Tab-separated table of C-alpha atoms in Angstrom:
chain	number	residue	atom	x	y	z
A	1	MET	CA	97.262	95.230	164.020
A	2	THR	CA	95.246	92.124	164.862
A	3	LEU	CA	92.242	92.255	167.158
A	4	GLN	CA	94.087	90.255	169.810
A	5	ASN	CA	97.192	92.434	169.659
A	6	ILE	CA	95.045	95.540	170.088
A	7	ALA	CA	93.331	93.970	173.112
A	8	ASP	CA	96.725	93.040	174.564
A	9	CYS	CA	98.103	96.574	174.123
A	10	LEU	CA	95.084	97.884	176.056
A	11	ASN	CA	95.401	95.104	178.636
A	12	ARG	CA	91.727	94.306	178.152
A	13	PRO	CA	89.890	91.150	177.014
A	14	LEU	CA	88.667	90.765	173.448
A	15	ILE	CA	84.941	90.053	173.742
A	16	ASN	CA	83.070	88.125	171.014
A	17	GLY	CA	86.385	87.593	169.234
A	18	ALA	CA	86.583	83.814	169.223
A	19	GLY	CA	88.038	82.725	165.903
A	20	LYS	CA	88.715	86.352	164.876
A	21	GLU	CA	91.785	87.019	166.990
A	22	ASP	CA	94.093	87.197	163.963
A	23	VAL	CA	91.865	89.493	161.903
A	24	GLU	CA	93.757	92.694	161.085
A	25	ILE	CA	92.042	96.066	161.040
A	26	THR	CA	92.416	98.109	157.852
A	27	GLY	CA	91.918	101.523	159.462
A	28	ALA	CA	90.544	103.318	162.516
A	29	GLU	CA	88.052	106.155	163.054
A	30	LEU	CA	85.890	107.747	165.722
A	31	ASP	CA	83.478	109.206	163.146
A	32	SER	CA	81.043	106.476	162.091
A	33	ARG	CA	80.510	108.235	158.750
A	34	LYS	CA	84.118	107.512	157.795
A	35	ILE	CA	84.045	103.810	158.661
A	36	ALA	CA	84.964	101.411	155.838
A	37	PRO	CA	85.077	97.592	155.780
A	38	GLY	CA	87.695	96.237	158.156
A	39	TYR	CA	87.906	99.357	160.324
A	40	LEU	CA	88.187	99.787	164.078
A	41	PHE	CA	85.554	102.168	165.509
A	42	PHE	CA	86.278	104.137	168.686
A	43	ALA	CA	82.992	104.962	170.429
A	44	THR	CA	83.785	108.192	172.292
A	45	ARG	CA	81.661	110.505	174.425
A	46	GLY	CA	81.585	114.137	173.300
A	47	GLU	CA	79.926	117.217	174.724
A	48	ARG	CA	76.968	116.920	172.359
A	49	VAL	CA	77.225	113.470	170.784
A	50	ASP	CA	77.765	110.024	172.263
A	51	GLY	CA	79.603	107.781	169.827
A	52	HIS	CA	78.029	104.727	171.417
A	53	ASP	CA	74.802	105.710	169.658
A	54	PHE	CA	76.548	105.144	166.338
A	55	ILE	CA	77.950	101.672	166.942
A	56	PRO	CA	75.209	100.050	164.788
A	57	GLN	CA	76.051	102.363	161.885
A	58	ALA	CA	79.768	101.521	162.232
A	59	VAL	CA	79.026	97.783	162.241
A	60	LYS	CA	76.685	98.124	159.299
A	61	LYS	CA	79.472	99.852	157.344
A	62	GLY	CA	81.906	97.032	158.048
A	63	ALA	CA	83.654	97.749	161.363
A	64	VAL	CA	85.350	94.568	162.619
A	65	LEU	CA	86.156	95.864	166.102
A	66	ILE	CA	84.562	98.324	168.528
A	67	ILE	CA	86.371	100.036	171.388
A	68	CYS	CA	83.760	101.372	173.779
A	69	GLU	CA	83.136	102.389	177.375
A	70	LYS	CA	79.900	100.432	177.768
A	71	GLU	CA	78.569	97.166	176.363
A	72	PRO	CA	77.133	97.765	172.873
A	73	GLY	CA	73.872	95.981	173.721
A	74	GLU	CA	71.016	95.674	171.213
A	75	MET	CA	70.498	98.711	168.994
A	76	VAL	CA	68.783	99.621	165.744
A	77	PRO	CA	70.824	101.345	162.996
A	78	GLY	CA	69.426	104.796	162.345
A	79	VAL	CA	67.926	105.204	165.812
A	80	THR	CA	69.628	106.725	168.856
A	81	THR	CA	69.501	105.180	172.302
A	82	SER	CA	66.754	107.689	173.106
A	83	GLY	CA	64.665	106.179	170.320
A	84	GLU	CA	64.893	109.165	167.995
A	85	LYS	CA	65.866	108.910	164.324
A	86	GLU	CA	69.428	110.016	163.567
A	87	PRO	CA	69.919	112.705	160.882
A	88	GLY	CA	70.388	111.220	157.414
A	89	GLU	CA	69.559	107.687	158.544
A	90	GLU	CA	66.600	105.553	157.582
A	91	ARG	CA	64.748	103.501	160.151
A	92	THR	CA	65.216	99.752	159.838
A	93	SER	CA	64.004	96.681	161.638
A	94	GLU	CA	67.547	95.226	161.612
A	95	LYS	CA	69.099	95.074	165.074
A	96	ILE	CA	72.723	94.906	166.145
A	97	SER	CA	73.323	92.792	169.263
A	98	SER	CA	76.430	92.832	171.439
A	99	ASN	CA	77.177	89.249	170.420
A	100	GLN	CA	77.429	90.179	166.731
A	101	VAL	CA	80.667	92.175	166.831
A	102	PRO	CA	84.024	91.874	168.614
A	103	TYR	CA	84.581	94.667	171.089
A	104	ILE	CA	86.938	95.828	173.809
A	105	GLN	CA	85.446	97.647	176.768
A	106	VAL	CA	87.663	100.351	178.306
A	107	GLU	CA	87.299	103.106	180.876
A	108	ASP	CA	88.260	105.912	178.478
A	109	SER	CA	87.957	105.527	174.698
A	110	PHE	CA	90.040	108.654	174.019
A	111	LEU	CA	92.876	107.223	176.115
A	112	ALA	CA	92.515	103.922	174.252
A	113	LEU	CA	92.863	105.808	170.948
A	114	LYS	CA	96.207	107.201	172.083
A	115	GLN	CA	97.368	103.820	173.352
A	116	VAL	CA	96.480	102.032	170.121
A	117	ALA	CA	98.187	104.727	168.016
A	118	ALA	CA	101.332	104.542	170.183
A	119	PHE	CA	101.320	100.734	169.806
A	120	TYR	CA	101.066	101.087	166.027
A	121	ARG	CA	103.779	103.769	165.870
A	122	ARG	CA	106.244	101.471	167.612
A	123	GLN	CA	105.825	98.939	164.810
A	124	LEU	CA	106.650	101.444	162.056
A	125	THR	CA	110.112	101.749	160.543
A	126	ILE	CA	109.549	104.829	158.350
A	127	PRO	CA	110.942	108.205	159.482
A	128	VAL	CA	108.455	110.474	161.235
A	129	VAL	CA	108.958	114.246	161.277
A	130	GLY	CA	107.209	116.170	164.066
A	131	VAL	CA	106.527	119.885	163.488
A	132	THR	CA	105.656	122.325	166.249
A	133	GLY	CA	106.090	126.028	167.042
A	134	SER	CA	104.075	129.159	167.711
A	135	VAL	CA	103.616	130.336	164.122
A	136	GLY	CA	103.750	128.602	160.766
A	137	LYS	CA	103.344	124.975	161.837
A	138	THR	CA	100.890	124.093	159.087
A	139	SER	CA	102.718	125.895	156.274
A	140	THR	CA	106.031	124.380	157.368
A	141	ARG	CA	104.416	120.934	157.587
A	142	GLU	CA	103.106	121.308	154.046
A	143	ILE	CA	106.432	122.461	152.613
A	144	ILE	CA	108.358	119.701	154.403
A	145	ALA	CA	105.923	117.086	153.087
A	146	ALA	CA	106.246	118.563	149.600
A	147	ALA	CA	110.047	118.565	149.808
A	148	LEU	CA	110.165	114.929	150.932
A	149	SER	CA	107.797	113.990	148.112
A	150	GLY	CA	110.731	114.672	145.797
A	151	LYS	CA	111.925	111.195	146.831
A	152	TYR	CA	109.416	109.524	149.173
A	153	ARG	CA	105.719	108.703	149.314
A	154	VAL	CA	104.676	110.882	152.250
A	155	LEU	CA	101.726	110.904	154.634
A	156	ARG	CA	101.094	114.228	156.362
A	157	THR	CA	98.651	115.646	158.879
A	158	GLU	CA	95.467	116.837	157.217
A	159	GLY	CA	93.640	119.961	158.339
A	160	ASN	CA	93.987	120.717	162.044
A	161	PHE	CA	94.457	117.113	163.225
A	162	ASN	CA	97.376	118.103	165.457
A	163	ASN	CA	96.112	117.473	169.008
A	164	GLU	CA	95.677	114.452	171.281
A	165	VAL	CA	92.822	113.185	169.103
A	166	GLY	CA	93.966	114.257	165.651
A	167	LEU	CA	97.581	113.088	165.994
A	168	PRO	CA	96.681	109.455	166.842
A	169	LEU	CA	94.179	109.344	163.974
A	170	THR	CA	96.864	110.681	161.624
A	171	LEU	CA	99.357	108.000	162.667
A	172	LEU	CA	96.716	105.317	162.184
A	173	ARG	CA	96.385	106.451	158.542
A	174	ILE	CA	99.951	105.364	157.751
A	175	ARG	CA	99.940	102.425	155.341
A	176	GLU	CA	102.485	100.068	153.834
A	177	GLU	CA	103.028	102.286	150.794
A	178	HIS	CA	104.122	105.294	152.871
A	179	GLU	CA	107.859	105.901	153.150
A	180	ALA	CA	107.807	108.940	155.467
A	181	ALA	CA	105.328	110.854	157.618
A	182	VAL	CA	105.141	114.534	158.589
A	183	VAL	CA	102.908	115.225	161.584
A	184	GLU	CA	101.915	118.539	163.131
A	185	MET	CA	101.953	118.732	166.929
A	186	GLY	CA	99.980	121.598	168.485
A	187	ILE	CA	99.649	122.372	172.189
A	188	ASN	CA	98.355	125.109	174.480
A	189	HIS	CA	99.033	123.653	177.958
A	190	PHE	CA	102.024	122.262	179.801
A	191	GLY	CA	102.200	118.454	179.649
A	192	GLU	CA	100.477	118.127	176.271
A	193	MET	CA	103.700	117.901	174.253
A	194	GLU	CA	104.994	115.109	176.467
A	195	ARG	CA	101.867	113.091	175.720
A	196	LEU	CA	101.971	113.864	171.990
A	197	THR	CA	105.631	112.988	171.615
A	198	ASP	CA	105.117	109.724	173.514
A	199	ILE	CA	102.612	108.791	170.789
A	200	ALA	CA	104.425	110.150	167.711
A	201	ARG	CA	108.027	109.327	168.650
A	202	PRO	CA	109.401	111.649	165.924
A	203	ASP	CA	112.797	110.928	164.410
A	204	ILE	CA	113.212	114.619	163.533
A	205	ALA	CA	111.710	117.441	165.608
A	206	VAL	CA	111.170	120.789	163.865
A	207	ILE	CA	110.365	123.952	165.854
A	208	THR	CA	109.404	126.955	163.740
A	209	ASN	CA	109.659	129.668	166.419
A	210	ILE	CA	108.756	130.657	169.967
A	211	GLY	CA	106.140	133.405	169.868
A	212	GLN	CA	103.408	135.085	171.867
A	213	CYS	CA	100.681	132.476	171.770
A	214	HIS	CA	98.799	130.517	174.449
A	215	LEU	CA	100.286	132.899	177.029
A	216	GLU	CA	97.121	132.527	179.080
A	217	ASN	CA	98.240	128.968	179.889
A	218	LEU	CA	102.006	129.054	179.310
A	219	GLY	CA	102.772	132.399	180.982
A	220	ASP	CA	105.464	133.948	178.787
A	221	ARG	CA	107.800	133.051	175.930
A	222	ASP	CA	110.081	131.137	178.290
A	223	GLY	CA	107.070	129.035	179.195
A	224	VAL	CA	106.323	128.518	175.502
A	225	LEU	CA	109.948	127.433	174.962
A	226	LYS	CA	109.745	124.922	177.800
A	227	ALA	CA	106.442	123.501	176.547
A	228	LYS	CA	107.516	123.243	172.886
A	229	THR	CA	110.976	121.782	173.472
A	230	ALA	CA	109.407	118.898	175.374
A	231	ILE	CA	109.141	117.381	171.878
A	232	PHE	CA	112.804	116.403	172.274
A	233	GLN	CA	111.860	113.837	174.919
A	234	GLY	CA	110.435	111.524	172.273
A	235	LEU	CA	113.452	111.596	169.950
A	236	PRO	CA	115.487	108.386	169.581
A	237	GLU	CA	119.218	108.369	170.340
A	238	ASN	CA	120.066	109.337	166.766
A	239	GLY	CA	117.143	111.784	166.451
A	240	ARG	CA	117.739	115.329	165.238
A	241	ALA	CA	116.322	118.738	166.135
A	242	VAL	CA	115.787	121.272	163.331
A	243	LEU	CA	115.424	124.774	164.791
A	244	ASN	CA	114.931	128.342	163.605
A	245	GLY	CA	118.256	130.124	164.057
A	246	ASP	CA	116.521	133.503	163.816
A	247	ASP	CA	114.620	132.905	167.057
A	248	ASP	CA	116.288	134.307	170.171
A	249	LYS	CA	114.853	131.557	172.373
A	250	LEU	CA	115.603	128.557	170.158
A	251	ILE	CA	119.189	129.663	169.603
A	252	THR	CA	119.849	128.941	173.293
A	253	VAL	CA	119.331	125.202	172.677
A	254	LYS	CA	122.889	123.861	172.657
A	255	GLU	CA	122.398	120.111	172.415
A	256	VAL	CA	119.639	117.597	171.738
A	257	ARG	CA	120.248	113.883	172.211
A	258	GLY	CA	124.007	114.477	172.267
A	259	GLN	CA	124.040	116.399	168.973
A	260	LYS	CA	124.105	120.047	167.977
A	261	PRO	CA	120.735	121.149	166.590
A	262	CYS	CA	120.471	121.737	162.858
A	263	PHE	CA	119.743	125.458	162.457
A	264	PHE	CA	118.032	127.130	159.495
A	265	SER	CA	118.167	130.902	159.127
A	266	MET	CA	117.467	133.864	156.871
A	267	ASN	CA	121.053	134.928	157.662
A	268	ARG	CA	124.393	133.204	157.284
A	269	GLU	CA	125.243	133.927	160.899
A	270	ILE	CA	122.551	132.823	163.316
A	271	ILE	CA	121.286	135.494	165.631
A	272	GLY	CA	123.290	134.307	168.618
A	273	ARG	CA	125.179	137.561	169.065
A	274	GLU	CA	122.701	138.728	171.699
A	275	VAL	CA	122.490	135.520	173.686
A	276	LEU	CA	125.674	133.546	172.974
A	277	SER	CA	129.300	134.283	173.693
A	278	GLU	CA	131.543	135.173	170.762
A	279	LYS	CA	133.018	131.654	170.736
A	280	GLU	CA	129.573	130.075	170.606
A	281	GLU	CA	128.396	132.178	167.686
A	282	GLN	CA	128.000	129.925	164.662
A	283	ARG	CA	126.723	129.686	161.115
A	284	ALA	CA	123.406	128.177	160.217
A	285	ASP	CA	123.437	124.785	158.475
A	286	VAL	CA	120.824	125.932	155.948
A	287	TYR	CA	120.509	129.647	155.221
A	288	LEU	CA	119.249	132.179	152.707
A	289	GLU	CA	121.836	133.741	150.410
A	290	ILE	CA	119.551	136.059	148.455
A	291	ILE	CA	115.921	136.501	147.435
A	292	LEU	CA	115.858	136.932	143.672
A	293	ASP	CA	112.184	137.771	143.262
A	294	THR	CA	109.093	137.812	145.462
A	295	SER	CA	105.384	138.446	144.869
A	296	LEU	CA	101.987	137.107	145.850
A	297	LEU	CA	102.741	134.203	143.511
A	298	GLY	CA	105.739	133.099	145.554
A	299	SER	CA	109.476	133.651	145.917
A	300	ARG	CA	112.543	132.663	143.927
A	301	PHE	CA	115.698	132.560	146.012
A	302	ILE	CA	119.132	131.030	146.517
A	303	MET	CA	119.754	129.061	149.691
A	304	ASN	CA	122.819	127.315	151.042
A	305	ILE	CA	122.229	123.706	152.106
A	306	PHE	CA	125.134	122.447	154.206
A	307	GLY	CA	127.700	124.333	152.132
A	308	GLU	CA	126.144	124.125	148.640
A	309	SER	CA	124.279	127.000	146.959
A	310	VAL	CA	120.968	126.029	145.368
A	311	GLU	CA	118.342	128.087	143.532
A	312	ALA	CA	114.755	127.297	144.555
A	313	TYR	CA	111.188	128.501	144.159
A	314	VAL	CA	108.382	128.300	146.704
A	315	PRO	CA	104.941	129.011	145.152
A	316	LEU	CA	103.472	130.507	148.336
A	317	PRO	CA	103.434	134.237	149.129
A	318	GLY	CA	105.474	135.964	151.785
A	319	GLU	CA	109.069	136.031	152.945
A	320	HIS	CA	108.114	133.809	155.874
A	321	MET	CA	107.463	131.008	153.373
A	322	VAL	CA	111.142	131.202	152.424
A	323	THR	CA	111.975	130.561	156.071
A	324	ASN	CA	109.670	127.541	156.023
A	325	ALA	CA	111.344	126.302	152.846
A	326	LEU	CA	114.732	126.496	154.574
A	327	ALA	CA	113.369	124.259	157.342
A	328	ALA	CA	112.127	121.818	154.701
A	329	ALA	CA	115.530	121.787	153.009
A	330	ALA	CA	117.199	120.956	156.317
A	331	VAL	CA	114.819	118.041	156.937
A	332	GLY	CA	115.235	116.785	153.382
A	333	HIS	CA	119.009	116.823	153.685
A	334	LEU	CA	118.913	114.910	156.973
A	335	LEU	CA	116.703	112.265	155.359
A	336	GLY	CA	119.036	111.710	152.446
A	337	LEU	CA	117.452	113.725	149.637
A	338	THR	CA	119.622	115.338	146.996
A	339	ASN	CA	119.378	119.098	146.581
A	340	GLU	CA	117.652	118.554	143.239
A	341	GLU	CA	115.001	116.385	144.909
A	342	ILE	CA	114.501	118.985	147.652
A	343	VAL	CA	114.077	121.856	145.186
A	344	ARG	CA	111.672	119.868	143.014
A	345	GLY	CA	109.562	118.961	146.031
A	346	ILE	CA	109.397	122.491	147.461
A	347	ALA	CA	108.234	123.839	144.092
A	348	SER	CA	105.245	121.450	144.200
A	349	VAL	CA	103.709	122.691	147.471
A	350	LYS	CA	100.069	123.821	147.414
A	351	ALA	CA	98.386	126.506	149.522
A	352	VAL	CA	96.074	125.454	152.356
A	353	ASP	CA	92.746	127.259	152.793
A	354	GLY	CA	92.890	129.766	155.631
A	355	ARG	CA	96.687	130.016	155.603
A	356	SER	CA	98.056	132.669	153.218
A	357	HIS	CA	95.739	131.316	150.539
A	358	ILE	CA	95.518	133.820	147.674
A	359	ILE	CA	92.133	134.159	145.955
A	360	ARG	CA	91.928	136.344	142.823
A	361	LYS	CA	88.898	137.554	140.906
A	362	ASP	CA	88.887	140.423	138.450
A	363	ASP	CA	90.476	143.362	140.285
A	364	MET	CA	90.113	141.981	143.847
A	365	THR	CA	92.780	139.963	145.664
A	366	VAL	CA	91.855	138.207	148.927
A	367	ILE	CA	94.505	136.894	151.309
A	368	ASP	CA	92.661	134.131	153.170
A	369	ASP	CA	94.675	133.754	156.386
A	370	CYS	CA	91.738	133.336	158.732
A	371	TYR	CA	92.544	129.969	160.282
A	372	ASN	CA	94.353	131.344	163.321
A	373	ALA	CA	96.218	134.383	164.615
A	374	ASN	CA	98.676	135.736	167.149
A	375	PRO	CA	100.632	139.010	167.136
A	376	VAL	CA	103.611	137.641	165.203
A	377	SER	CA	101.536	135.953	162.487
A	378	VAL	CA	99.242	138.975	162.065
A	379	LYS	CA	102.205	141.299	161.546
A	380	SER	CA	103.654	138.887	158.963
A	381	ALA	CA	100.281	138.830	157.205
A	382	ILE	CA	100.202	142.633	157.148
A	383	ASP	CA	103.647	142.606	155.546
A	384	LEU	CA	102.300	140.228	152.909
A	385	LEU	CA	99.300	142.500	152.303
A	386	MET	CA	101.597	145.448	151.708
A	387	SER	CA	103.340	143.571	148.880
A	388	ALA	CA	100.063	143.438	146.913
A	389	LYS	CA	98.983	145.974	144.306
A	390	GLY	CA	96.094	148.409	144.765
A	391	ASN	CA	94.453	149.724	147.932
A	392	LYS	CA	95.157	147.615	150.999
A	393	THR	CA	92.343	146.615	153.371
A	394	ALA	CA	92.998	144.572	156.511
A	395	ILE	CA	89.995	142.887	158.153
A	396	LEU	CA	91.325	141.726	161.521
A	397	GLY	CA	89.662	140.036	164.467
A	398	ASP	CA	90.365	139.000	168.037
A	399	MET	CA	93.462	136.989	168.911
A	400	PHE	CA	92.765	134.548	171.747
A	401	GLU	CA	94.819	133.070	174.619
A	402	LEU	CA	97.186	136.023	175.016
A	403	GLY	CA	96.891	136.327	178.787
A	404	GLU	CA	97.034	139.503	180.830
A	405	GLU	CA	98.684	141.534	178.045
A	406	GLU	CA	95.957	140.794	175.486
A	407	LEU	CA	94.767	144.384	175.081
A	408	ALA	CA	98.293	145.785	174.806
A	409	LEU	CA	99.179	143.146	172.192
A	410	HIS	CA	96.072	143.971	170.155
A	411	SER	CA	96.965	147.659	170.348
A	412	GLN	CA	100.473	146.904	169.061
A	413	VAL	CA	99.022	145.120	166.031
A	414	GLY	CA	96.896	148.192	165.258
A	415	GLU	CA	99.958	150.418	165.539
A	416	TYR	CA	101.855	148.086	163.203
A	417	ALA	CA	99.078	148.210	160.605
A	418	ALA	CA	99.092	152.020	160.677
A	419	ARG	CA	102.885	152.202	160.328
A	420	ALA	CA	102.782	149.702	157.457
A	421	GLY	CA	100.444	152.023	155.578
A	422	VAL	CA	97.245	150.024	155.106
A	423	ASN	CA	94.544	152.160	153.496
A	424	ARG	CA	91.680	150.722	155.499
A	425	LEU	CA	91.682	148.797	158.794
A	426	ILE	CA	88.495	146.999	159.825
A	427	CYS	CA	88.555	145.449	163.302
A	428	ILE	CA	85.919	143.024	164.581
A	429	GLY	CA	85.464	141.630	168.097
A	430	ARG	CA	85.647	142.724	171.707
A	431	LEU	CA	89.449	142.677	171.974
A	432	SER	CA	89.983	144.201	168.549
A	433	LYS	CA	88.702	147.563	169.721
A	434	ALA	CA	92.222	147.983	171.120
A	435	MET	CA	93.582	147.514	167.591
A	436	VAL	CA	91.596	150.496	166.365
A	437	GLU	CA	92.755	152.586	169.303
A	438	GLY	CA	96.380	151.612	168.652
A	439	ALA	CA	96.066	152.405	164.947
A	440	ARG	CA	94.381	155.737	165.659
A	441	LYS	CA	97.113	156.709	168.088
A	442	GLU	CA	99.917	155.680	165.729
A	443	SER	CA	98.257	157.291	162.723
A	444	GLY	CA	97.918	160.563	164.603
A	445	VAL	CA	101.568	160.538	165.627
A	446	MET	CA	102.752	159.780	162.095
A	447	MET	CA	100.474	162.346	160.473
A	448	GLY	CA	101.748	164.920	162.924
A	449	GLY	CA	105.211	164.232	161.566
A	450	GLY	CA	103.999	164.548	158.023
A	451	THR	CA	104.916	160.957	157.140
A	452	CYS	CA	101.570	159.170	156.919
A	453	LYS	CA	98.424	159.571	154.895
A	454	GLU	CA	95.074	159.149	156.624
A	455	ILE	CA	93.953	155.592	157.342
A	456	GLY	CA	90.304	154.512	157.243
A	457	LEU	CA	89.444	152.974	160.635
A	458	TYR	CA	86.312	150.932	161.346
A	459	TYR	CA	85.299	148.974	164.440
A	460	PHE	CA	82.491	146.420	164.826
A	461	PRO	CA	81.715	144.362	167.938
A	462	ASP	CA	80.716	141.334	165.833
A	463	LYS	CA	80.549	140.013	162.264
A	464	GLU	CA	76.830	140.694	161.981
A	465	SER	CA	77.272	144.439	162.358
A	466	PHE	CA	80.126	144.327	159.857
A	467	PHE	CA	77.924	142.551	157.301
A	468	GLU	CA	75.252	145.225	157.789
A	469	ALA	CA	77.730	148.038	157.129
A	470	PHE	CA	79.531	146.685	154.065
A	471	MET	CA	78.807	144.985	150.768
A	472	PRO	CA	81.289	142.707	148.973
A	473	SER	CA	81.407	145.264	146.161
A	474	ASP	CA	82.908	147.779	148.622
A	475	PHE	CA	86.179	145.870	148.302
A	476	ALA	CA	86.461	145.946	144.515
A	477	GLY	CA	89.941	146.975	143.438
A	478	ASN	CA	91.375	146.139	146.860
A	479	ALA	CA	93.850	143.651	148.217
A	480	VAL	CA	92.036	142.329	151.293
A	481	LEU	CA	93.652	140.523	154.219
A	482	ILE	CA	91.328	138.476	156.427
A	483	LYS	CA	92.852	137.223	159.671
A	484	ALA	CA	91.747	136.341	163.215
A	485	SER	CA	91.821	133.475	165.683
A	486	HIS	CA	89.883	130.444	164.483
A	487	GLY	CA	87.158	130.929	167.080
A	488	MET	CA	86.118	134.188	165.424
A	489	GLY	CA	84.728	132.249	162.457
A	490	PHE	CA	86.181	134.557	159.818
A	491	GLN	CA	85.744	131.851	157.187
A	492	ASN	CA	82.212	133.291	157.012
A	493	ILE	CA	83.715	136.512	155.684
A	494	ILE	CA	85.529	134.537	153.002
A	495	SER	CA	82.213	132.935	152.005
A	496	TRP	CA	80.508	136.349	152.071
A	497	LEU	CA	83.125	137.830	149.752
A	498	ASP	CA	82.787	134.735	147.562
A	499	ARG	CA	79.548	136.199	146.245
A	500	THR	CA	81.717	138.323	144.029
A	501	LEU	CA	84.645	135.930	143.796
């Protein structure tokens, strides 16, 4: 990754690089605060911040190359181009001139980021696993990375770096010591997966499921299937697809790169009875034999990995985590791990904040699952809540990007919560009013049949009105589920409850 090679991959001249053409970058960032000596800094234009204002800070911290859309010019570290002092920076008389640092001027710095990452990826020889799907991408990514760590030194996507900015930055974090990489690939529009897979070039493509998410842009589940399976386009000739055999859409995938997909399933026979002919019906390659024990601490189970029964433990709550562990076992097997290495790795996985993260304090249990939500994931979270001890409270918020059926889908979640038997359902947000209505309707029907005790229903248009109505102490002795789409900002509720936690 020399300065000249980077300029050549962008088909742009290296300016001020005389005598430095063979200097290799040691990393790349578009946040000047994360720059370290030897780094490449991408100066990008955002809605509120112009990265070009921070070029002096990047140079001062040791950046050896700048990719920018305009000539750096002469600037003072700590002062914006408007002349105002930047937060956390001290004024200085030192100036950075355009002739003091090598740079490459491009039309679009974000596009250059993707091009540089794709150039770097093509030089790597380690296996890259790409994970996508409607639900469970992050948890599956974490379990796969943990499983592979039973043998390899693994780099994985951190946080939500799964889009056309985060994925390139993740790939550029791969270093010589890494022996495998697991990257998350998230989309919400047609065409995005093609661009992501052209950058990542995964050797193994994992799809967790095809659910009701991003329907506003993708139309229906068939649209979601088309958009997600575009990940196959980036697979090499010997690449493999690892698919959920319990998903009625994924089971229709017959062949990927000339090979049968590797299916994982909670059943020995994959669900193909409804969509495949009797001759096409087949067994999963990795499947669950039996769950031995399950709780909020995790699940102990026996799975079959390509014909061999193995006992395993996943220290994350919920039956859906067993499904994710099966996917991880399939990937581990394809990458040459022994069953012992796979089991040891899966047992080492850690929870991620906002994704089925269990927080305990005295007699309160909080299920922090507030990072994102769609109808399938909310219902799974409700199932997890019902496995907890004590009174069950679900604090649910709006689910975004559900298209024309958004109100009906919210109502169905409310009905599901009532049928599950939650003691208290608190709904927050404009769309979530339909949840309350669905729960009220379902609760009334069930009580009429004498099969359901009364459920406490509460609706608030926003978090502020919720905070005014409740105190953290009101949830003492409860198991509390907190879940909504990320844009609802429900992490504030976690922080609010943290006063007692």
